[in-house]
XYZ file of C-alpha atoms in Angstrom:
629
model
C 0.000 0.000 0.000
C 1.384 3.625 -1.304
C 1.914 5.479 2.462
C -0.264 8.400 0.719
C -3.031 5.770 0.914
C -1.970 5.560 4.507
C -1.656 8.667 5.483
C -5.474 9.693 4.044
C -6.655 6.633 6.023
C -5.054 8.149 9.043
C -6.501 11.070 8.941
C -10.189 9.918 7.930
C -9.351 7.976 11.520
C -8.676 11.474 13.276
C -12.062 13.193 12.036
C -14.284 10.063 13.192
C -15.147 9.992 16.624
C -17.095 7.370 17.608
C -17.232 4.244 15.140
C -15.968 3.553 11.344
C -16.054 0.868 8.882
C -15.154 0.828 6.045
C -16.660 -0.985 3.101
C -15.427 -3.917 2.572
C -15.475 -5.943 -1.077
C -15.647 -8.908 -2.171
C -15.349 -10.253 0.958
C -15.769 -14.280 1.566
C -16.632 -15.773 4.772
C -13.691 -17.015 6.485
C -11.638 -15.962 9.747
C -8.243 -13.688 10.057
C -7.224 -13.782 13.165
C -3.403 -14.263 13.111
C -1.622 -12.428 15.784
C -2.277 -11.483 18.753
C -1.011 -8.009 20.640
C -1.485 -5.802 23.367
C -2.584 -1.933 22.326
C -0.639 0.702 24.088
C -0.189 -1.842 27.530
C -4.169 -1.177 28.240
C -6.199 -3.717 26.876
C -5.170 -6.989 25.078
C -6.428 -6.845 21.698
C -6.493 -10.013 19.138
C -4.995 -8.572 15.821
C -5.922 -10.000 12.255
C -3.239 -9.576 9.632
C -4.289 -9.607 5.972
C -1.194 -8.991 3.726
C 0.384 -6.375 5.776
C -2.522 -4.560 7.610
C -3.704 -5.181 10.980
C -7.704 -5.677 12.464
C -8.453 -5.047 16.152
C -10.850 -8.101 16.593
C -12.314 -6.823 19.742
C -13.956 -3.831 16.705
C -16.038 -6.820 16.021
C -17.549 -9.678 16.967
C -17.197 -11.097 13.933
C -15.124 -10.259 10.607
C -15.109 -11.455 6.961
C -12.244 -12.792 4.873
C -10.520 -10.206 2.059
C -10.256 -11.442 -1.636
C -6.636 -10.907 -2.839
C -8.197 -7.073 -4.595
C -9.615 -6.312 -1.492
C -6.587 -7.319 0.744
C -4.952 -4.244 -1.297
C -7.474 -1.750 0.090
C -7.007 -0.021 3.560
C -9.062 -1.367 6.484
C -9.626 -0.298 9.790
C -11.939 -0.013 12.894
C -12.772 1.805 15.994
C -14.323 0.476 19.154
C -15.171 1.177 22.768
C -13.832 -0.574 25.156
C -14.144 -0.166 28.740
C -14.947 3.801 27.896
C -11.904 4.016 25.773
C -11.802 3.746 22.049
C -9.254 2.225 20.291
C -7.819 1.711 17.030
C -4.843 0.106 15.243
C -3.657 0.349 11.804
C -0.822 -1.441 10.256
C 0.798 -1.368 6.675
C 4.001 -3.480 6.507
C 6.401 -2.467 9.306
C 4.368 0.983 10.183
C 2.028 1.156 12.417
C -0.535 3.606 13.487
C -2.156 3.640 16.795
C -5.009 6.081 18.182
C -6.639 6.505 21.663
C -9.867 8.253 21.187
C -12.080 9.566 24.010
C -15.843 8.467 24.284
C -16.437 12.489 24.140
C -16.193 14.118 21.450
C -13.463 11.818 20.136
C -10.614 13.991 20.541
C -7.410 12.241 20.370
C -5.540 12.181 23.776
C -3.023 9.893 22.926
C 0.145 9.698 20.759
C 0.466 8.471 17.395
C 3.171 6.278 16.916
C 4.958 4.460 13.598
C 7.283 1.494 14.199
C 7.049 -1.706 15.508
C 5.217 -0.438 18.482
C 3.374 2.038 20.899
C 5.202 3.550 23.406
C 2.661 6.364 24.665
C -0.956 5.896 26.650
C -3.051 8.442 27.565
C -3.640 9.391 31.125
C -7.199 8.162 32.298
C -9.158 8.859 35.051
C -8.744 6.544 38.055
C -12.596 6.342 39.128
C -13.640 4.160 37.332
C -11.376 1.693 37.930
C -12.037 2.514 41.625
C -15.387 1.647 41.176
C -14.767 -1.529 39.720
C -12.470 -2.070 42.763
C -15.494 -1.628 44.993
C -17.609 -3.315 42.694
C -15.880 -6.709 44.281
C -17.337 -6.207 47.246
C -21.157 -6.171 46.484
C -21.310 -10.048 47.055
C -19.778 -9.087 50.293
C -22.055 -5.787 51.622
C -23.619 -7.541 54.897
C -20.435 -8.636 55.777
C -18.818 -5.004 55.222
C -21.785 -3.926 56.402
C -21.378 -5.306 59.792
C -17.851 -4.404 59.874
C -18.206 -0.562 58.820
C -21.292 -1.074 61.930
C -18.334 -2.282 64.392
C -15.341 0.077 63.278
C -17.322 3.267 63.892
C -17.995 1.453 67.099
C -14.206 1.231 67.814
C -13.430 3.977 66.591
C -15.517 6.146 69.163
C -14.510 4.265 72.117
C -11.035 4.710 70.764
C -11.919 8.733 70.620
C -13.415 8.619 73.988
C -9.813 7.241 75.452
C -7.871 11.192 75.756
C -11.252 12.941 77.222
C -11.286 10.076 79.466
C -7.825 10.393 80.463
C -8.473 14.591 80.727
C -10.795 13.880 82.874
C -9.337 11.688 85.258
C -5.876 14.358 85.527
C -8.138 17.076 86.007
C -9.984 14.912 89.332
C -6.067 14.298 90.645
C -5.197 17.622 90.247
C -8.044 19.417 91.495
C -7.548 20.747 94.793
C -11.237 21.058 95.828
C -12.173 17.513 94.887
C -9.359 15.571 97.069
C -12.326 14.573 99.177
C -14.314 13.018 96.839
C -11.281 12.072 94.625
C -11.233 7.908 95.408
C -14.492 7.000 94.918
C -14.883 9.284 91.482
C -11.855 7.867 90.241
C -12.753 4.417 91.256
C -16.173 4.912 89.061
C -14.747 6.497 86.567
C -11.973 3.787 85.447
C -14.599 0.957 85.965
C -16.449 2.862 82.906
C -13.250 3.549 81.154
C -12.354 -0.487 81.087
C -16.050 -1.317 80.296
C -15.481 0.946 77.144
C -11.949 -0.937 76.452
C -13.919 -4.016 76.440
C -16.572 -3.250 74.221
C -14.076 -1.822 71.706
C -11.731 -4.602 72.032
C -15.227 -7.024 71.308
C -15.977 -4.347 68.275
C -12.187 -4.555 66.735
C -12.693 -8.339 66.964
C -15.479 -8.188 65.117
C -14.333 -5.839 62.359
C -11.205 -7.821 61.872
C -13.091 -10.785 61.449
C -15.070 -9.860 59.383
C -13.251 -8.047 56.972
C -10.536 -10.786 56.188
C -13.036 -13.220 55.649
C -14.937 -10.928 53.223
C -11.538 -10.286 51.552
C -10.528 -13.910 51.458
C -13.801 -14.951 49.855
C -13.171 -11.977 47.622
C -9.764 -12.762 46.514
C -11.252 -16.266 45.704
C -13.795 -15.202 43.896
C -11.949 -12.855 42.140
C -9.342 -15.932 41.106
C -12.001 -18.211 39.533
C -13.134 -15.656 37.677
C -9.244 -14.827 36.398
C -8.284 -18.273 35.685
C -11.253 -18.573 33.952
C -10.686 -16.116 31.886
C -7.321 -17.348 31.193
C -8.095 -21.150 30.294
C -10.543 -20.069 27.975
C -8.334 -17.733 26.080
C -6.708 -18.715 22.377
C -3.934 -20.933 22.117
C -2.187 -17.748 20.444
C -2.710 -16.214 23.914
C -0.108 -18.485 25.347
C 2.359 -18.312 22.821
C 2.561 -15.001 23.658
C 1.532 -14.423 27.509
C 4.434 -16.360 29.672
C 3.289 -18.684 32.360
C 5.197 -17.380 35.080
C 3.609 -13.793 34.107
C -0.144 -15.493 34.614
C 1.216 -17.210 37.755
C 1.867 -13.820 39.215
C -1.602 -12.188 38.565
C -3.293 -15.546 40.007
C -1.533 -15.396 42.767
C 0.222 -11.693 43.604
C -1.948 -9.323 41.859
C -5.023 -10.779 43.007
C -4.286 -10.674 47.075
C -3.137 -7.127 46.523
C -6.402 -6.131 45.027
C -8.380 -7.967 47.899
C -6.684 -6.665 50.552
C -7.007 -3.031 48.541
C -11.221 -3.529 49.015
C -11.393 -4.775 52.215
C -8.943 -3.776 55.003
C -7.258 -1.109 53.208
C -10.201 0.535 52.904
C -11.269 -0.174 56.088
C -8.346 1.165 57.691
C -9.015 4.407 55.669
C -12.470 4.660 56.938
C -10.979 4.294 60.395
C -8.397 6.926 59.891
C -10.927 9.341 58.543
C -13.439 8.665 61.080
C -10.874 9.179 63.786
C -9.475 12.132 62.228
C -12.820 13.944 62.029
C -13.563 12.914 65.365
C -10.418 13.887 66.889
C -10.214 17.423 64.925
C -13.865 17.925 66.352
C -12.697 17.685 69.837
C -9.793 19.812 69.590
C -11.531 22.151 68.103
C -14.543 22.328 70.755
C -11.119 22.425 73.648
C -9.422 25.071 71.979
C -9.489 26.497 68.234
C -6.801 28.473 68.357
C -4.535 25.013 69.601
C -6.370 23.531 66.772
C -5.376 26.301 63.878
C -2.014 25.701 64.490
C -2.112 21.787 64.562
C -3.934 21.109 61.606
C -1.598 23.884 59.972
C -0.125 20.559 58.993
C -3.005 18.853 56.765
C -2.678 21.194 53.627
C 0.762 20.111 52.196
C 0.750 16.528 53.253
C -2.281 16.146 51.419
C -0.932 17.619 48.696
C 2.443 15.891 49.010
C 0.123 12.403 49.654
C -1.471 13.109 46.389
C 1.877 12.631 44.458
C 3.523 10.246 46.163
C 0.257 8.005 45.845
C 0.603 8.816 42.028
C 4.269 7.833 42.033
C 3.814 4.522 44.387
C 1.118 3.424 41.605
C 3.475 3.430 38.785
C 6.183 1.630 40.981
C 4.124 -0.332 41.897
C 3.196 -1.120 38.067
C 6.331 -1.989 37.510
C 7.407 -4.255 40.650
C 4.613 -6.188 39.952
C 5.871 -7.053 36.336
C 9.480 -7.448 37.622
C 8.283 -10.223 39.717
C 6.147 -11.431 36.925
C 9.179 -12.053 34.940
C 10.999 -13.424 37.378
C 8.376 -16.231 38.669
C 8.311 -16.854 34.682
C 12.034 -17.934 34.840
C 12.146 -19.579 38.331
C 8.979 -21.621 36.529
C 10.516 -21.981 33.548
C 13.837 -23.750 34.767
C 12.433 -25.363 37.888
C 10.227 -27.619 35.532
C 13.356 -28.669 33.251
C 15.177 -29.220 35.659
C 16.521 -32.231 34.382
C 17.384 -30.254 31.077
C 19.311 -27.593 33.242
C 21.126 -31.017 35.072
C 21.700 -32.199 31.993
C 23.795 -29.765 30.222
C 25.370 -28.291 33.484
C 23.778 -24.843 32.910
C 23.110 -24.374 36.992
C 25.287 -21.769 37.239
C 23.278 -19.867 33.990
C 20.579 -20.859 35.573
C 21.334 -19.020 38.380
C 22.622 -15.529 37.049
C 19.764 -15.279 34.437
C 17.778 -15.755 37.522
C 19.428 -13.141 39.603
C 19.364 -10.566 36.802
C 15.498 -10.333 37.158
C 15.767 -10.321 40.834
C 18.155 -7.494 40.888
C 15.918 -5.771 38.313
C 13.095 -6.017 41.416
C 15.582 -4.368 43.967
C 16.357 -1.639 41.785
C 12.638 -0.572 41.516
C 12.569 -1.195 45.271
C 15.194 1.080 45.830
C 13.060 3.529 44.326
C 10.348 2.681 46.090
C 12.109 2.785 49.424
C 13.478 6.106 48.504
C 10.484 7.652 48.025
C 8.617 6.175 51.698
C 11.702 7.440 53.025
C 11.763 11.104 51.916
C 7.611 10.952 52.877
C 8.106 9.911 55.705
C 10.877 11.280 56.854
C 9.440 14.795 55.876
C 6.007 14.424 57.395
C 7.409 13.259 60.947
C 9.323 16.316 60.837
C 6.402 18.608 59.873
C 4.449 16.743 62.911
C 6.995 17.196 65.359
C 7.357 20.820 64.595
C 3.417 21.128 64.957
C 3.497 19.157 68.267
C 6.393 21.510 69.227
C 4.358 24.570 68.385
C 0.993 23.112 70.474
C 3.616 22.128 73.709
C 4.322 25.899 73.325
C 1.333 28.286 72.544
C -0.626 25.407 74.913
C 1.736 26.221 77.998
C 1.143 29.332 77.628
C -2.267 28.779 77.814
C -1.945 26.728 80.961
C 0.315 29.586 82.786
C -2.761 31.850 81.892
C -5.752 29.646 83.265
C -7.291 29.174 79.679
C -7.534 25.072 79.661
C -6.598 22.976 82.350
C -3.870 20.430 82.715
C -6.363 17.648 81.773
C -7.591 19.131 78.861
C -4.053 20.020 77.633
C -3.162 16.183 78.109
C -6.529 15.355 75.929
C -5.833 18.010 73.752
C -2.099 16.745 72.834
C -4.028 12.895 73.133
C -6.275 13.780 70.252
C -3.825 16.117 68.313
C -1.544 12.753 68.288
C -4.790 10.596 67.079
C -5.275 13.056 64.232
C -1.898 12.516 63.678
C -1.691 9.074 63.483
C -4.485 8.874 61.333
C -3.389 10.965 58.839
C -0.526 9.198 58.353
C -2.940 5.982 58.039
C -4.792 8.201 55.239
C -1.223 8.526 53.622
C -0.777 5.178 53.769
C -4.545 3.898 52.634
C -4.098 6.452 49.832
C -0.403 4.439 48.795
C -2.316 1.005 49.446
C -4.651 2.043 47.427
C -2.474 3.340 44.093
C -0.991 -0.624 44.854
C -4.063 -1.917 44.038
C -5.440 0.206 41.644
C -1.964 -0.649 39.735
C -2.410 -4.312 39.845
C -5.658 -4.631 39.584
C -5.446 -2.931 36.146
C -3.503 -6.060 34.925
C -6.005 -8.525 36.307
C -8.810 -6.852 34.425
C -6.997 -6.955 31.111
C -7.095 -10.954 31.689
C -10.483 -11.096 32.970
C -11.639 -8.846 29.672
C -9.742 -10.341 27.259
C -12.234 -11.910 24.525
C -10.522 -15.208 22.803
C -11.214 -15.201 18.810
C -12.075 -19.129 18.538
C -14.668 -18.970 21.652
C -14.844 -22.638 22.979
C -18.664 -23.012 22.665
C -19.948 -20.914 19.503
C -20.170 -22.367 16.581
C -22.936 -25.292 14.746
C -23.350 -28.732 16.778
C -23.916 -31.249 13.742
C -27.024 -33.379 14.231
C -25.352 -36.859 13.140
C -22.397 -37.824 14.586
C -18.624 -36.890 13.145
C -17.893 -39.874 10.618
C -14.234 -38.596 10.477
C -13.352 -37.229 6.935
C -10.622 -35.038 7.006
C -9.804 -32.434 4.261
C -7.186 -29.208 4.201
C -8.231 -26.963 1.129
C -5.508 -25.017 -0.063
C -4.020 -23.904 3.153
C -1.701 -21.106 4.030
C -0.815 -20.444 7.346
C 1.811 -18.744 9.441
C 2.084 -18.240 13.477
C 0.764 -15.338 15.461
C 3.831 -14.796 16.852
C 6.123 -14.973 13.336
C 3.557 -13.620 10.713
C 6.395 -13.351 8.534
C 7.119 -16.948 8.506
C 4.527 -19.049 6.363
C 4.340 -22.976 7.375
C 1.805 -23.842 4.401
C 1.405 -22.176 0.962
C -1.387 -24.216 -0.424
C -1.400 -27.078 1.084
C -4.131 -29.368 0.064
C -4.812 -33.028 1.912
C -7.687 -35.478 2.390
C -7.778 -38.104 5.028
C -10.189 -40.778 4.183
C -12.265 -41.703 7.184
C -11.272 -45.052 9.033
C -7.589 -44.428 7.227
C -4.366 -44.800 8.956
C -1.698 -41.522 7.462
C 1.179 -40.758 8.451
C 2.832 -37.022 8.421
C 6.602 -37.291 7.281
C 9.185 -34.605 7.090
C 11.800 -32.755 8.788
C 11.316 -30.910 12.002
C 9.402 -27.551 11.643
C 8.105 -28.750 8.058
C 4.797 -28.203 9.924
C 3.714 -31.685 10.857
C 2.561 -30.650 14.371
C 1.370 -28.031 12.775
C -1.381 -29.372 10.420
C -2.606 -31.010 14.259
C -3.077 -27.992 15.484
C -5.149 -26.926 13.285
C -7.636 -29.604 13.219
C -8.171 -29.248 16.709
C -9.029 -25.702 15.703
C -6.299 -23.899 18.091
C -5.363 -21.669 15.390
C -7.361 -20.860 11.930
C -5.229 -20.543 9.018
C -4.402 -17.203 7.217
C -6.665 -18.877 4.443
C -7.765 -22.062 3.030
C -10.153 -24.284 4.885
C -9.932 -27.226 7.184
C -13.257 -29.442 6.518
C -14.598 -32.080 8.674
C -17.124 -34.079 7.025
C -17.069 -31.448 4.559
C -17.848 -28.773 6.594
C -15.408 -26.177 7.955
C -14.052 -26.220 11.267
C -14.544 -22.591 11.229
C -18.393 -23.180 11.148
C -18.203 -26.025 14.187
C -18.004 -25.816 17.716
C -14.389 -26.028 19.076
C -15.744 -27.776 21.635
C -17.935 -30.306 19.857
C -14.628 -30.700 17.450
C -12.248 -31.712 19.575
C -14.380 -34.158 21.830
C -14.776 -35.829 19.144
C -10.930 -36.574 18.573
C -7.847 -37.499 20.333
C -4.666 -36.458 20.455
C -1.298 -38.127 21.923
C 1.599 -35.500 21.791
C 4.869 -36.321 21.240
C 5.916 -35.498 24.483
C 2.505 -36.109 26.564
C 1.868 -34.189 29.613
C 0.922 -36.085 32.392
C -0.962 -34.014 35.744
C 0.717 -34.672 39.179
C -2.175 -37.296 40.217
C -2.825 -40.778 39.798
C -2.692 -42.583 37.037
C -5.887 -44.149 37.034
C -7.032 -40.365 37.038
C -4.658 -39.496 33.879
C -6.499 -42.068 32.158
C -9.763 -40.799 32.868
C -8.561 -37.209 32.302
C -9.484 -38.181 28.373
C -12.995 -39.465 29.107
C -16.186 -36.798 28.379
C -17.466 -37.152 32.284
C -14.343 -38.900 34.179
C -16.077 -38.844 37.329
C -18.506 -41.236 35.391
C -15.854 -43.691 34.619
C -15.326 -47.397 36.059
C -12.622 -48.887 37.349
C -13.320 -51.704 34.820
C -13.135 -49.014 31.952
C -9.968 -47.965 32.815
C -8.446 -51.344 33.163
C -9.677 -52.140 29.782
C -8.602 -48.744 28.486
C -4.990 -49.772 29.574
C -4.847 -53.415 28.132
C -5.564 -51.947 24.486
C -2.848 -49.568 25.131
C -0.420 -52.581 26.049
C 0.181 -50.669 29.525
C -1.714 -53.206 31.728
C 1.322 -54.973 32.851
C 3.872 -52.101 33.457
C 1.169 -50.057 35.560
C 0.510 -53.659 37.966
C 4.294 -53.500 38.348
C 3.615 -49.987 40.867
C 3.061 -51.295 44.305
C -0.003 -49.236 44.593
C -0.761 -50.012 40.624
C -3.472 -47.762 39.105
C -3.086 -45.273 42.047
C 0.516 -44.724 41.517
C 1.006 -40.966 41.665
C 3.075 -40.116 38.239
C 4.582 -36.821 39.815
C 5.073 -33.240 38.241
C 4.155 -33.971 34.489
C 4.679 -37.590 34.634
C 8.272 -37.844 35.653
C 7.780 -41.388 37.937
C 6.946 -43.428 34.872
C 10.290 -42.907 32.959
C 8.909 -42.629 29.187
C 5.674 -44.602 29.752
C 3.874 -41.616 29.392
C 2.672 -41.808 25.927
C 0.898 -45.473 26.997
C -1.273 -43.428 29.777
C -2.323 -40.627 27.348
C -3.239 -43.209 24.515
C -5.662 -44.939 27.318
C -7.190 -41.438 28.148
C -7.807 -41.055 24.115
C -9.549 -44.152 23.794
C -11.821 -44.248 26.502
C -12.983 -40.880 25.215
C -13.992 -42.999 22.024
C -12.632 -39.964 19.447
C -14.057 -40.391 16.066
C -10.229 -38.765 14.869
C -6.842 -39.684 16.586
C -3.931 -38.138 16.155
C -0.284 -39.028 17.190
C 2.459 -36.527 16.789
């Protein structure tokens, strides 16, 4: 494509604001997806390449095939997503990328040419705050209750320093010695019946709140792991597994704890701050002017620091992404590693990615130090300045010693708590930061969805046909495994797939199962397209033996059955007869504990027998197709 052509489609792209498509001819039904990318780190988008020009698939739920005339023409889409609009362009090796507002459609990002997109636009953080709360609706009685108990803590708690005034101001008062005992006696009795019933109330809050943030978190997990096993084999070609580990496991405990006790912990600090301001103010506003003299700039300072631990925060999290990816990576070849004495690599590749986390945690640390370290001195000068101006106060008769005590009680409260607000607001950038990563998962869309597609009324016969197939990876575009490749596999035949490795033999099994679609051509079943089938439908109705088969760390009766439609359904007979057509009988009786051996981590404790156990899971699931590769 001439890059004039480009540059007008570009442009038509800057004056649309909402939606555009553009007309699209001699189009045959067929589907594109070939690559898979993320646009500008926000959302993960599933690209389809014709020629040299990229689709956003998320523009549409469903897209038509280009003749070779068309393929010439420029193509592109726009489409909301999550209240951002998005749209990608590519012509060879440039590439255009837009971020378009749902107002107006003013462009707020960058455009960028090259091999990628380097610049996002700022967005608001509400809404992802609301999403963050929107976790917790399962959960409201529980919160409920919780909120019910802190603000019952919380006053006790603010009832402490005017208890304490109080009780200086009977010691000290030389017209109530008489009477001092016995109101002193009464009055602690009340004080440690409040204690209790806010020690009962912080119980309860506590409680409650990690519960509702542990059934939150788990909640939260099943719905990101099923997300993720639903996704496109592309997905994982791309996405590492240590990276996925991380968000299961790190990113989601973050974002619980960020909707339950972090924010209850803010709603403590503010409810004691507003409480304790109150009081100071109703012993003495002028002592309370020049304490909360304080409050402007740390808020302001909070407000950029929060900003700053986000973006760490960001990036810590995808430091230790990459590093769980290696430690999984080489902890599960181990015997690779062992093999060719490459420990010591190992080791140092591993250590790189570590020391990559310190680094930002240097950062990090720097940053809670100079906050810190700056608001403790800003306090102490304040609580200097109240010790002052307040003894004065006391040499003139204007509060008593027991209201100066509750006075410097609740100025140390407020304190305290706005340091808590400091640190909800940081707790809550953490969480807001990961939690942006977890959604991306969660809203990813796969392009072959596991369930759509025709359910045929008879059942699969097993005639096997690739039309004229061309086909290259998602992640090399530029590298085509078929050009034309045309094949028919008679049903009940036996065929076997010769060639040298990467001539595309694993290849052509992959895409009968459907885990990628090819680039163009058509793979028929039955004579009808696997495009038009359900993915689901299509491969329960074949098996597959790998070349290396994994194995799950259970038994192997329950590897076996792992092949079956319903396993829990299956018989113990079943299986035995399952593994006497697969010549494994004997071996497996050799186990002392024979079809309840546990195989280990991916079927290490059978020493090559492996391929015997996965060929009895593929027959009892009675497959119509088999294929060994």
């Amino acid at each position: 494509m001439a890059y004039a052509t480009f540059r007008s489609v570009s442009r038509r792209l800057h004056r649309v604001p909402q939606t555009l498509t553009l007309s699209l001819s001699g189009a045959t039904e067929t589907s594109l997806w070939t690559n898979l990318t993320k646009a500008g780190g926000l959302f993960s988008h599933h690209m389809a390449s014709t020629g040299g020009k990229t689709i956003c698939s998320r523009c549409a739920s469903t897209l038509t095939g280009l003749s070779k005339a068309t393929r010439l023409s420029s193509i592109s889409r726009i489409a909301q997503h999550g209240g951002r609009t998005f749209c990608v362009v590519r012509i060879g090796s440039r590439q255009i990328f837009r971020l378009y507002s749902t107002k107006g459609g003013s462009d707020v990002a960058a455009k960028a040419v090259g091999k990628g997109v380097k610049k996002t636009a700022k967005t608001s953080q509400l809404p992802e705050f609301r999403r963050l709360l929107s976790l917790a609706k399962d959960e409201k009685w529980r919160l409920a209750g919780a909120i019910t108990l802190l603000f019952v803590s919380s006053t006790v708690t603010l009832a402490v320093p005017f208890g304490i005034g109080r009780v200086i101001d009977i010691i000290y008062t030389p017209e109530e010695q008489e009477a001092m005992v016995p109101r002193l006696k009464t009055f602690c009795k009340v004080l440690l019946g409040v204690f209790i019933v806010g020690a009962i109330a912080n119980f309860g809050r506590v409680y409650l709140m990690q519960i509702s943030g542990n059934r939150i978190v788990k909640k939260m997990r099943e719905k990101l792991f099923g997300s993720i096993i639903k996704q496109d084999i592309a997905f994982f070609d791309k996405t590492k597994t240590g990276e996925l580990i991380n968000r299961l496991s790190t990113d989601t405990s973050l974002v619980g704890q960020s909707v339950t006790m972090n924010i209850s912990d803010g709603l403590r600090s503010v409810t004691q701050a507003l409480g304790g301001i109150s009081m100071m103010v109703y012993m003495s506003p002028k002592l309370a002017m020049i304490a909360l003299s304080i409050v402007p700039p740390i808020a302001l300072v909070s407000r950029y620091y929060g900003r700053y631990v986000q973006k760490i925060t960001r990036a810590v999290q995808d430091s230790l992404a990459a590093s769980t990816q290696v430690a999984e990576e080489r902890l599960s070849n181990m015997r690779t590693v062992r093999a060719f004495v490459q420990e010591e690599r190992e080791q140092n590749a591993y250590n790189q990615q570590i020391d990559q986390v310190l680094k930002l945690s240097y950062k990090e640390a720097l940053a809670r130090g100079i906050f810190w370290g700056t608001t403790g001195l800003s306090g102490n000068i304040v609580v200097l300045s109240v010790f002052y101006y307040g003894g004065l106060m006391m040499s003139e008769s204007v509060i008593t010693v027991g209201e100066m005590s509750s006075f410097l009680m609740y100025a140390a409260f407020v304190g305290v708590s706005i340091g808590g607000l400091s640190t909800f607001y940081t707790e809550l950038m953490r969480g807001l930061g990961a939690s942006t990563r977890v959604w991306q998962l969660i809203d990813s869309q796969p392009s072959i969805p596991l369930t759509d597609g025709i359910i045929p009324d008879m059942p699969m016969k097993g005639n096997i046909e690739f039309r004229d197939l061309h086909f290259s990876y998602p992640q090399r575009p530029d590298t085509h495994i078929f050009n034309g490749l045309s094949l028919a596999v008679p049903q009940g035949s036996v065929t076997a797939i010769v060639g040298s490795s990467g001539s595309g033999k694993s290849t052509l099994a992959a895409l009968l199962l459907r885990y990628y679609d090819p680039n163009s051509g058509e793979v028929c079943v039955d004579g009808t397209s696997t495009r038009a089938l359900s993915p689901s439908w299509l491969r329960s109705n074949m098996g597959l033996v790998n070349q290396e088969p994994t194995l799950f760390s259970c038994s192997i009766a329950d590897n076996i059955k792992y092949g079956a439609l319903k396993p829990e359904l299956v018989t113990e007979e079943e299986v035995k007869h399952a593994a006497q057509m697969a010549n494994a009988y004997n071996f497996i009786q050799y186990f002392p504990e024979g079809f309840n051996t546990l195989v280990g981590e991916r079927g290490v404790m059978l020493s090559g027998r492996g391929n015997n156990i996965r060929e009895q899971g593929v027959m009892l699931s009675e497959p119509k197709d088999s294929s060994f590769r």
